[in-house]
Tab-separated table of C-alpha atoms and ligand atoms in Angstrom:
chain	number	residue	atom	x	y	z
A	1	MET	CA	143.080	79.744	-74.940
A	2	ALA	CA	140.845	80.808	-71.941
A	3	LEU	CA	137.874	83.045	-72.840
A	4	GLN	CA	138.001	86.673	-71.919
A	5	PHE	CA	134.520	88.137	-71.383
A	6	THR	CA	135.085	91.626	-72.884
A	7	PRO	CA	132.988	94.350	-71.023
A	8	PRO	CA	131.162	97.048	-73.121
A	9	ALA	CA	133.026	100.208	-73.736
A	10	ASP	CA	130.276	102.375	-72.193
A	11	PRO	CA	128.317	100.110	-69.771
A	12	VAL	CA	124.908	101.532	-68.815
A	13	PHE	CA	123.602	100.881	-65.365
A	14	THR	CA	120.311	101.114	-63.677
A	15	PRO	CA	120.426	104.259	-61.375
A	16	ASP	CA	121.693	103.323	-57.792
A	17	ASP	CA	118.547	104.511	-56.116
A	18	GLU	CA	116.513	102.085	-58.322
A	19	ILE	CA	118.809	99.301	-57.426
A	20	ALA	CA	118.477	100.117	-53.797
A	21	ALA	CA	114.684	99.963	-54.108
A	22	ILE	CA	114.869	96.740	-55.714
A	23	ASN	CA	117.265	95.259	-53.274
A	24	ALA	CA	115.299	96.355	-50.393
A	25	ASP	CA	113.044	93.481	-51.090
A	26	PRO	CA	114.340	91.558	-54.100
A	27	GLY	CA	112.090	88.432	-53.900
A	28	PHE	CA	113.575	85.639	-55.906
A	29	GLY	CA	114.329	85.834	-59.692
A	30	GLU	CA	112.071	88.826	-60.340
A	31	HIS	CA	114.851	91.335	-61.277
A	32	PHE	CA	117.905	91.019	-63.407
A	33	CYS	CA	121.222	92.844	-63.268
A	34	ASP	CA	122.184	95.040	-66.146
A	35	HIS	CA	124.492	92.836	-68.021
A	36	MET	CA	124.958	89.206	-69.033
A	37	ALA	CA	127.978	87.143	-69.892
A	38	ILE	CA	127.693	85.219	-73.233
A	39	ALA	CA	129.892	83.078	-75.380
A	40	HIS	CA	129.083	81.019	-78.459
A	41	TRP	CA	130.202	77.622	-79.670
A	42	ASN	CA	130.387	75.656	-82.908
A	43	PRO	CA	132.539	72.689	-84.055
A	44	ASP	CA	134.770	74.823	-86.182
A	45	GLN	CA	135.573	77.660	-83.820
A	46	GLY	CA	134.940	76.126	-80.439
A	47	TRP	CA	133.984	78.469	-77.848
A	48	HIS	CA	134.406	82.082	-79.029
A	49	ASP	CA	133.100	85.644	-79.176
A	50	ALA	CA	132.861	85.822	-75.314
A	51	ALA	CA	131.530	89.280	-74.171
A	52	LEU	CA	129.544	91.011	-71.495
A	53	VAL	CA	126.531	92.584	-73.172
A	54	PRO	CA	123.363	94.432	-71.840
A	55	TYR	CA	121.033	91.936	-70.307
A	56	GLY	CA	118.091	91.128	-72.738
A	57	PRO	CA	116.670	88.711	-75.163
A	58	LEU	CA	118.784	86.105	-76.855
A	59	PRO	CA	118.227	86.086	-80.620
A	60	LEU	CA	116.786	82.627	-81.463
A	61	SER	CA	114.974	81.465	-84.466
A	62	ALA	CA	111.791	79.575	-83.956
A	63	GLY	CA	113.606	76.652	-85.541
A	64	GLY	CA	116.266	76.756	-82.828
A	65	ALA	CA	116.868	73.314	-81.357
A	66	VAL	CA	116.251	73.922	-77.727
A	67	TYR	CA	112.640	74.979	-78.464
A	68	HIS	CA	111.855	71.565	-79.746
A	69	TYR	CA	114.076	69.123	-77.929
A	70	ALA	CA	115.095	70.999	-74.719
A	71	GLN	CA	118.725	70.447	-75.175
A	72	GLU	CA	119.636	72.778	-72.324
A	73	ILE	CA	121.455	72.873	-68.994
A	74	PHE	CA	121.940	75.350	-66.126
A	75	GLU	CA	123.605	76.110	-63.005
A	76	GLY	CA	122.809	78.160	-59.802
A	77	LEU	CA	125.469	79.866	-57.499
A	78	LYS	CA	125.535	83.037	-55.521
A	79	ALA	CA	127.761	86.046	-55.004
A	80	TYR	CA	127.603	87.138	-51.273
A	81	ARG	CA	128.613	90.673	-49.990
A	82	HIS	CA	130.904	90.497	-46.924
A	83	ALA	CA	130.555	93.149	-44.148
A	84	ASP	CA	133.511	94.887	-45.507
A	85	GLY	CA	131.884	95.270	-48.854
A	86	SER	CA	133.949	92.670	-50.678
A	87	ILE	CA	132.086	90.133	-52.789
A	88	TRP	CA	132.658	86.484	-52.894
A	89	CYS	CA	131.478	83.224	-54.717
A	90	PHE	CA	131.042	79.793	-53.047
A	91	ARG	CA	132.693	76.817	-54.675
A	92	PRO	CA	132.329	78.083	-58.392
A	93	GLU	CA	134.630	75.353	-59.658
A	94	ALA	CA	132.168	72.818	-58.300
A	95	ASN	CA	129.366	74.331	-60.274
A	96	ALA	CA	131.682	74.755	-63.174
A	97	ALA	CA	132.418	70.902	-62.983
A	98	ARG	CA	128.847	69.959	-62.687
A	99	PHE	CA	128.005	72.148	-65.576
A	100	ALA	CA	130.492	70.401	-67.789
A	101	SER	CA	129.152	66.958	-66.687
A	102	SER	CA	125.482	67.959	-67.472
A	103	ALA	CA	126.747	69.124	-70.799
A	104	THR	CA	128.332	65.870	-71.686
A	105	ARG	CA	125.071	64.097	-70.505
A	106	MET	CA	122.929	66.255	-72.772
A	107	ALA	CA	125.208	66.011	-75.739
A	108	LEU	CA	126.127	69.789	-75.447
A	109	PRO	CA	129.737	70.966	-75.669
A	110	PRO	CA	131.361	71.006	-72.296
A	111	LEU	CA	132.620	74.491	-71.222
A	112	PRO	CA	136.155	74.386	-69.681
A	113	VAL	CA	135.921	75.075	-65.867
A	114	GLU	CA	138.070	78.090	-66.081
A	115	ASP	CA	135.771	79.766	-68.716
A	116	PHE	CA	132.682	79.075	-66.630
A	117	VAL	CA	134.324	80.694	-63.582
A	118	GLU	CA	135.603	83.562	-65.698
A	119	GLY	CA	131.972	84.310	-67.142
A	120	VAL	CA	130.590	84.349	-63.634
A	121	ARG	CA	133.533	86.446	-62.165
A	122	ALA	CA	133.496	89.069	-64.971
A	123	LEU	CA	129.655	89.590	-64.804
A	124	VAL	CA	129.758	89.958	-60.883
A	125	GLU	CA	132.571	92.332	-61.167
A	126	LEU	CA	130.941	94.439	-63.807
A	127	ASP	CA	127.471	94.386	-62.049
A	128	ALA	CA	128.855	94.487	-58.482
A	129	ARG	CA	126.392	97.321	-57.603
A	130	TRP	CA	123.654	94.652	-57.897
A	131	VAL	CA	124.929	92.498	-55.095
A	132	PRO	CA	122.739	93.223	-52.113
A	133	GLY	CA	124.210	93.547	-48.694
A	134	GLY	CA	121.114	92.813	-46.574
A	135	ASP	CA	120.703	89.856	-44.097
A	136	GLU	CA	120.699	86.464	-46.096
A	137	GLN	CA	120.546	88.431	-49.415
A	138	SER	CA	122.924	87.735	-52.424
A	139	LEU	CA	123.073	87.889	-56.184
A	140	TYR	CA	121.807	84.590	-57.592
A	141	LEU	CA	123.744	83.668	-60.737
A	142	ARG	CA	122.401	81.484	-63.356
A	143	PRO	CA	124.765	80.179	-65.899
A	144	PHE	CA	122.905	78.142	-68.703
A	145	MET	CA	123.685	76.781	-72.022
A	146	ILE	CA	121.281	76.188	-74.798
A	147	ALA	CA	121.358	74.450	-78.289
A	148	ASP	CA	120.515	77.299	-80.627
A	149	GLU	CA	121.245	75.815	-84.086
A	150	GLU	CA	118.302	76.368	-86.338
A	151	TYR	CA	117.719	72.713	-87.097
A	152	ILE	CA	114.827	70.453	-86.166
A	153	GLY	CA	116.158	67.157	-87.396
A	154	VAL	CA	116.962	65.203	-84.268
A	155	ARG	CA	120.570	65.158	-83.396
A	156	ALA	CA	123.046	66.873	-80.994
A	157	THR	CA	123.326	70.497	-81.824
A	158	ARG	CA	126.209	71.995	-83.830
A	159	GLN	CA	125.680	75.448	-82.180
A	160	ALA	CA	125.349	76.432	-78.569
A	161	THR	CA	125.380	79.544	-76.470
A	162	PHE	CA	126.543	79.963	-72.792
A	163	ALA	CA	125.244	82.692	-70.773
A	164	VAL	CA	125.210	84.033	-67.195
A	165	ILE	CA	122.553	86.182	-65.957
A	166	GLY	CA	122.179	87.471	-62.207
A	167	THR	CA	119.265	88.223	-60.098
A	168	PRO	CA	119.236	89.775	-56.637
A	169	VAL	CA	117.622	87.480	-54.236
A	170	GLY	CA	116.457	87.291	-50.522
A	171	VAL	CA	115.353	84.177	-48.593
A	172	TYR	CA	113.758	81.586	-50.824
A	173	PHE	CA	111.026	80.539	-48.482
A	174	LYS	CA	109.108	83.443	-47.206
A	175	GLY	CA	108.958	82.141	-43.577
A	176	GLY	CA	112.741	82.320	-43.191
A	177	VAL	CA	113.807	79.308	-41.062
A	178	ALA	CA	110.231	78.429	-40.083
A	179	PRO	CA	109.690	74.666	-41.072
A	180	VAL	CA	107.869	73.983	-44.355
A	181	ASP	CA	105.491	71.201	-45.214
A	182	ILE	CA	106.638	68.898	-48.090
A	183	TRP	CA	104.308	66.808	-50.388
A	184	VAL	CA	105.640	63.411	-51.214
A	185	CYS	CA	105.010	62.335	-54.777
A	186	THR	CA	104.425	58.765	-54.995
A	187	ASP	CA	102.544	58.643	-58.428
A	188	ALA	CA	104.815	60.217	-60.788
A	189	GLY	CA	108.489	60.384	-61.471
A	190	ARG	CA	110.742	63.347	-62.065
A	191	VAL	CA	113.583	61.199	-63.556
A	192	ALA	CA	114.133	57.754	-64.605
A	193	PRO	CA	117.013	55.306	-63.968
A	194	GLY	CA	119.597	55.946	-66.666
A	195	GLY	CA	118.088	59.187	-67.389
A	196	THR	CA	119.111	62.663	-66.721
A	197	GLY	CA	118.713	62.874	-62.978
A	198	MET	CA	122.435	63.543	-62.328
A	199	ALA	CA	122.382	66.471	-64.980
A	200	LYS	CA	120.940	69.836	-64.114
A	201	CYS	CA	118.896	70.308	-67.326
A	202	GLY	CA	115.705	72.145	-67.641
A	203	GLY	CA	113.732	68.936	-68.606
A	204	ASN	CA	114.071	67.644	-65.230
A	205	TYR	CA	112.329	70.715	-63.962
A	206	ALA	CA	109.578	70.698	-66.379
A	207	ALA	CA	108.912	67.125	-65.411
A	208	SER	CA	108.598	68.344	-61.774
A	209	LEU	CA	106.274	71.111	-62.206
A	210	LEU	CA	102.878	69.239	-62.202
A	211	SER	CA	103.792	67.554	-58.926
A	212	GLN	CA	104.986	70.880	-57.637
A	213	GLU	CA	101.521	72.298	-58.363
A	214	ILE	CA	99.661	69.446	-56.675
A	215	ALA	CA	102.076	70.064	-53.549
A	216	HIS	CA	100.977	73.671	-53.552
A	217	GLN	CA	97.369	72.612	-53.633
A	218	HIS	CA	98.014	70.621	-50.563
A	219	GLY	CA	99.500	73.594	-48.766
A	220	CYS	CA	102.989	72.391	-49.104
A	221	SER	CA	106.030	74.510	-50.282
A	222	GLN	CA	107.746	71.791	-52.258
A	223	VAL	CA	107.513	68.318	-53.591
A	224	LEU	CA	109.805	65.461	-52.507
A	225	PHE	CA	110.225	62.715	-55.250
A	226	THR	CA	110.498	59.059	-54.663
A	227	ASP	CA	112.140	56.651	-57.059
A	228	ALA	CA	110.078	56.357	-60.276
A	229	ALA	CA	110.104	52.635	-60.615
A	230	THR	CA	108.885	51.612	-57.014
A	231	HIS	CA	108.221	54.880	-55.047
A	232	THR	CA	110.000	53.170	-52.131
A	233	TRP	CA	113.209	55.248	-51.875
A	234	ILE	CA	113.453	58.912	-51.378
A	235	GLU	CA	115.487	60.901	-53.868
A	236	GLU	CA	115.200	64.602	-53.565
A	237	LEU	CA	112.964	67.622	-53.789
A	238	GLY	CA	112.110	69.383	-56.981
A	239	GLY	CA	114.909	71.940	-56.498
A	240	MET	CA	116.887	70.708	-53.239
A	241	ASN	CA	118.409	67.511	-51.575
A	242	PHE	CA	116.878	65.799	-48.688
A	243	VAL	CA	118.669	65.327	-45.340
A	244	CYS	CA	117.563	63.644	-42.008
A	245	ILE	CA	119.241	63.839	-38.598
A	246	THR	CA	118.898	60.992	-36.529
A	247	ALA	CA	118.662	60.642	-32.642
A	248	ALA	CA	121.981	58.654	-32.888
A	249	GLY	CA	123.677	61.798	-34.222
A	250	GLU	CA	123.823	60.768	-37.711
A	251	LEU	CA	123.265	63.124	-40.680
A	252	VAL	CA	121.584	60.937	-43.326
A	253	THR	CA	121.111	61.861	-47.012
A	254	PRO	CA	120.211	59.572	-49.873
A	255	SER	CA	123.407	58.173	-51.613
A	256	LEU	CA	123.982	59.526	-55.214
A	257	ASN	CA	122.170	56.765	-57.155
A	258	GLY	CA	122.285	58.194	-60.800
A	259	ASP	CA	118.850	59.952	-60.362
A	260	ILE	CA	119.764	62.477	-57.761
A	261	LEU	CA	121.516	65.783	-58.387
A	262	ALA	CA	124.912	65.990	-56.674
A	263	GLY	CA	124.174	69.169	-54.882
A	264	ILE	CA	127.136	71.329	-53.745
A	265	THR	CA	125.403	72.395	-50.590
A	266	ARG	CA	124.764	68.671	-49.988
A	267	ASP	CA	128.377	67.972	-50.352
A	268	SER	CA	129.302	70.832	-48.152
A	269	ILE	CA	127.131	69.986	-45.406
A	270	LEU	CA	128.368	66.299	-45.536
A	271	LYS	CA	131.798	67.756	-45.096
A	272	ALA	CA	130.599	70.176	-42.288
A	273	ALA	CA	128.585	67.726	-40.308
A	274	PRO	CA	131.365	66.729	-37.824
A	275	ARG	CA	131.783	70.413	-37.121
A	276	VAL	CA	128.340	70.196	-35.205
A	277	GLY	CA	128.919	66.884	-33.752
A	278	LEU	CA	127.154	64.669	-36.579
A	279	THR	CA	128.387	61.690	-38.584
A	280	PRO	CA	127.591	62.116	-42.247
A	281	VAL	CA	126.105	59.006	-43.841
A	282	GLU	CA	125.057	58.551	-47.492
A	283	ARG	CA	122.873	55.517	-48.042
A	284	PRO	CA	119.516	54.574	-49.547
A	285	LEU	CA	116.748	56.052	-47.330
A	286	SER	CA	113.213	54.599	-47.785
A	287	LEU	CA	110.100	56.582	-47.265
A	288	GLU	CA	108.942	54.015	-44.712
A	289	GLU	CA	112.023	54.535	-42.684
A	290	VAL	CA	111.489	58.164	-42.448
A	291	ARG	CA	107.764	57.866	-41.641
A	292	THR	CA	108.490	55.329	-39.018
A	293	GLY	CA	111.392	57.477	-37.674
A	294	ILE	CA	109.342	60.550	-37.259
A	295	THR	CA	106.819	58.590	-35.355
A	296	SER	CA	109.374	56.831	-33.066
A	297	GLY	CA	111.531	59.800	-32.507
A	298	ALA	CA	114.500	57.938	-34.245
A	299	ILE	CA	114.517	60.899	-36.754
A	300	THR	CA	114.641	64.150	-34.963
A	301	GLU	CA	115.179	66.706	-37.792
A	302	ILE	CA	114.724	66.928	-41.416
A	303	PHE	CA	115.785	69.648	-43.815
A	304	ALA	CA	116.134	70.364	-47.491
A	305	CYS	CA	119.396	72.138	-48.807
A	306	GLY	CA	120.463	73.855	-52.002
A	307	THR	CA	121.964	76.927	-53.200
A	308	ALA	CA	118.744	78.949	-53.262
A	309	ALA	CA	117.447	77.980	-50.015
A	310	ALA	CA	120.584	77.151	-48.189
A	311	ILE	CA	119.119	74.981	-45.488
A	312	ALA	CA	115.287	75.034	-45.210
A	313	PRO	CA	114.045	72.987	-42.249
A	314	ILE	CA	111.068	70.632	-42.989
A	315	GLY	CA	108.313	70.398	-40.538
A	316	ALA	CA	106.181	67.518	-42.089
A	317	LEU	CA	105.885	65.102	-44.917
A	318	LEU	CA	102.354	64.625	-46.343
A	319	ASP	CA	100.795	62.531	-49.095
A	320	GLU	CA	97.257	61.098	-49.943
A	321	SER	CA	97.614	58.646	-47.127
A	322	GLY	CA	98.503	60.890	-44.176
A	323	GLU	CA	100.778	63.245	-42.569
A	324	TRP	CA	104.071	62.677	-40.658
A	325	ARG	CA	104.908	65.584	-38.511
A	326	LEU	CA	107.956	66.244	-36.367
A	327	PRO	CA	107.026	67.183	-32.860
A	328	SER	CA	108.584	70.666	-32.768
A	329	ALA	CA	107.016	73.440	-34.644
A	330	SER	CA	110.420	75.301	-34.975
A	331	ALA	CA	113.748	74.210	-36.725
A	332	GLY	CA	115.805	71.887	-34.784
A	333	PRO	CA	119.138	72.659	-33.126
A	334	LYS	CA	121.412	70.765	-35.450
A	335	THR	CA	119.706	72.121	-38.508
A	336	LEU	CA	120.209	75.587	-37.289
A	337	ALA	CA	123.771	74.951	-36.276
A	338	LEU	CA	124.618	73.630	-39.817
A	339	ARG	CA	122.691	76.627	-41.474
A	340	GLU	CA	124.615	79.111	-39.298
A	341	PHE	CA	127.951	77.344	-40.104
A	342	LEU	CA	127.271	77.472	-43.942
A	343	LEU	CA	125.917	80.943	-43.960
A	344	ASP	CA	128.895	82.091	-41.723
A	345	VAL	CA	131.417	80.664	-44.312
A	346	GLN	CA	129.414	82.140	-47.154
A	347	TYR	CA	129.127	85.650	-45.688
A	348	GLY	CA	132.752	85.652	-44.224
A	349	ARG	CA	131.640	85.653	-40.735
A	350	ARG	CA	133.866	82.837	-39.818
A	351	PRO	CA	137.204	81.409	-41.243
A	352	ASP	CA	136.886	79.517	-44.379
A	353	ASP	CA	139.053	76.612	-43.476
A	354	PHE	CA	137.636	74.421	-46.184
A	355	GLY	CA	138.722	77.050	-48.751
A	356	TRP	CA	135.245	77.170	-50.398
A	357	THR	CA	134.953	80.817	-50.980
A	358	GLN	CA	136.573	82.835	-53.701
A	359	ARG	CA	136.824	86.546	-53.710
A	360	ILE	CA	135.566	88.337	-56.861
A	361	CYS	CA	136.121	91.994	-55.981
B	401	PLP	N1	118.623	68.929	-56.303
B	401	PLP	C1	118.018	69.811	-57.277
B	401	PLP	C2	116.906	69.118	-58.039
B	401	PLP	C3	118.329	71.135	-57.505
B	401	PLP	O1	117.646	71.894	-58.381
B	401	PLP	C4	119.278	71.729	-56.602
B	401	PLP	C5	119.569	73.250	-56.867
B	401	PLP	O2	120.542	73.381	-57.410
B	401	PLP	C6	119.742	70.851	-55.646
B	401	PLP	C7	119.412	69.571	-55.507
B	401	PLP	C8	120.874	71.490	-54.792
B	401	PLP	O3	122.098	71.675	-55.445
B	401	PLP	P1	123.066	72.801	-55.014
B	401	PLP	O4	123.353	72.519	-53.665
B	401	PLP	O5	124.305	72.567	-55.789
B	401	PLP	O6	122.399	73.994	-55.235
B	402	COI	C1	119.211	76.248	-56.884
B	402	COI	O1	119.090	76.110	-55.760
B	402	COI	O2	120.253	76.830	-57.384
B	402	COI	C2	118.340	75.734	-57.827
B	402	COI	O3	118.536	75.674	-58.891
B	402	COI	C3	116.988	75.510	-57.236
B	402	COI	C4	115.974	76.155	-57.894
B	402	COI	C5	115.926	77.697	-58.036
B	402	COI	C6	115.787	75.725	-59.425
């Protein structure tokens, strides 16, 4: 039977003026809404005890498996407030399906799609006052699952907890649509062939953080990873997919090779590309081709895409050997057109003929 996330009898909320003060400038991931959705799993009971509870610590023994073996997965999606005050999510079933496949890869119990969506829906409905209404603001939702069995023998957990927390957010990169510089990592791997690249698991991000720090030291906002074996092929950024636009009118993104996360924004952009006059292409993309293309003008625009940042224009690729900078210091027209298309659908400013948005309340 589908899970019901039972709300507390007397929910306690942060006063509205305090929420308004936070939502005036929420940053990214610094403040959390009042409740969280939670459910537990074990092999005997399956998924059970679903509830909405006050946001706070999860009880977990120091012997909890996740602390030792990183058996953990997560998702990221947003709730958007439309001009009429209604609140909508963008393709939540796609996040739910990816969560289930991440679970399978990490030997965690897959959560049925409808239970994932219901957990998200119930939390957003209860904490709707936390969904900001400002320009490009939203409530970022972070569903996750941890192995919380108290057992440090190495095997798949026999106890897991699913939770959804929410955090009000504004733009991911402080400069808005000003292009960001990206550090290309050619000396370390984030994921390996046959590894966990297709899964959205915490370990992939832990493996990216040192390179991300190095990127920051070089004045770059994010790191772009190449294939771990040869550092020839572009894969993705630490938390976003990579896209180029060519002078020939193609929108090119590396094909899903088993290492790359199947981004839902990436998929949406591939589908929306013809709307802005671009032909979508998924194929292997070498670092050399991109560098040469920037220099020759064959590549006219580059951007990163993901839920957190939507579409973030890229100005230059840097590494130890040099810098490849696009001629324009501002975002390109196709990037901006795609960004506008996507945000207009998400914020209800244009008809959603793809059927991507879902009303929560
Ligand atoms: N790649 C990585 C490594 C990510 O963390 C994300 C963010 O979720 C993405 C790509 C983009 O995925 P999505 O568009 O589903 O948010
Ligand atoms: C997202 O875009 O949802 C991400 O997960 C990227 C980052 C915040 C981890």
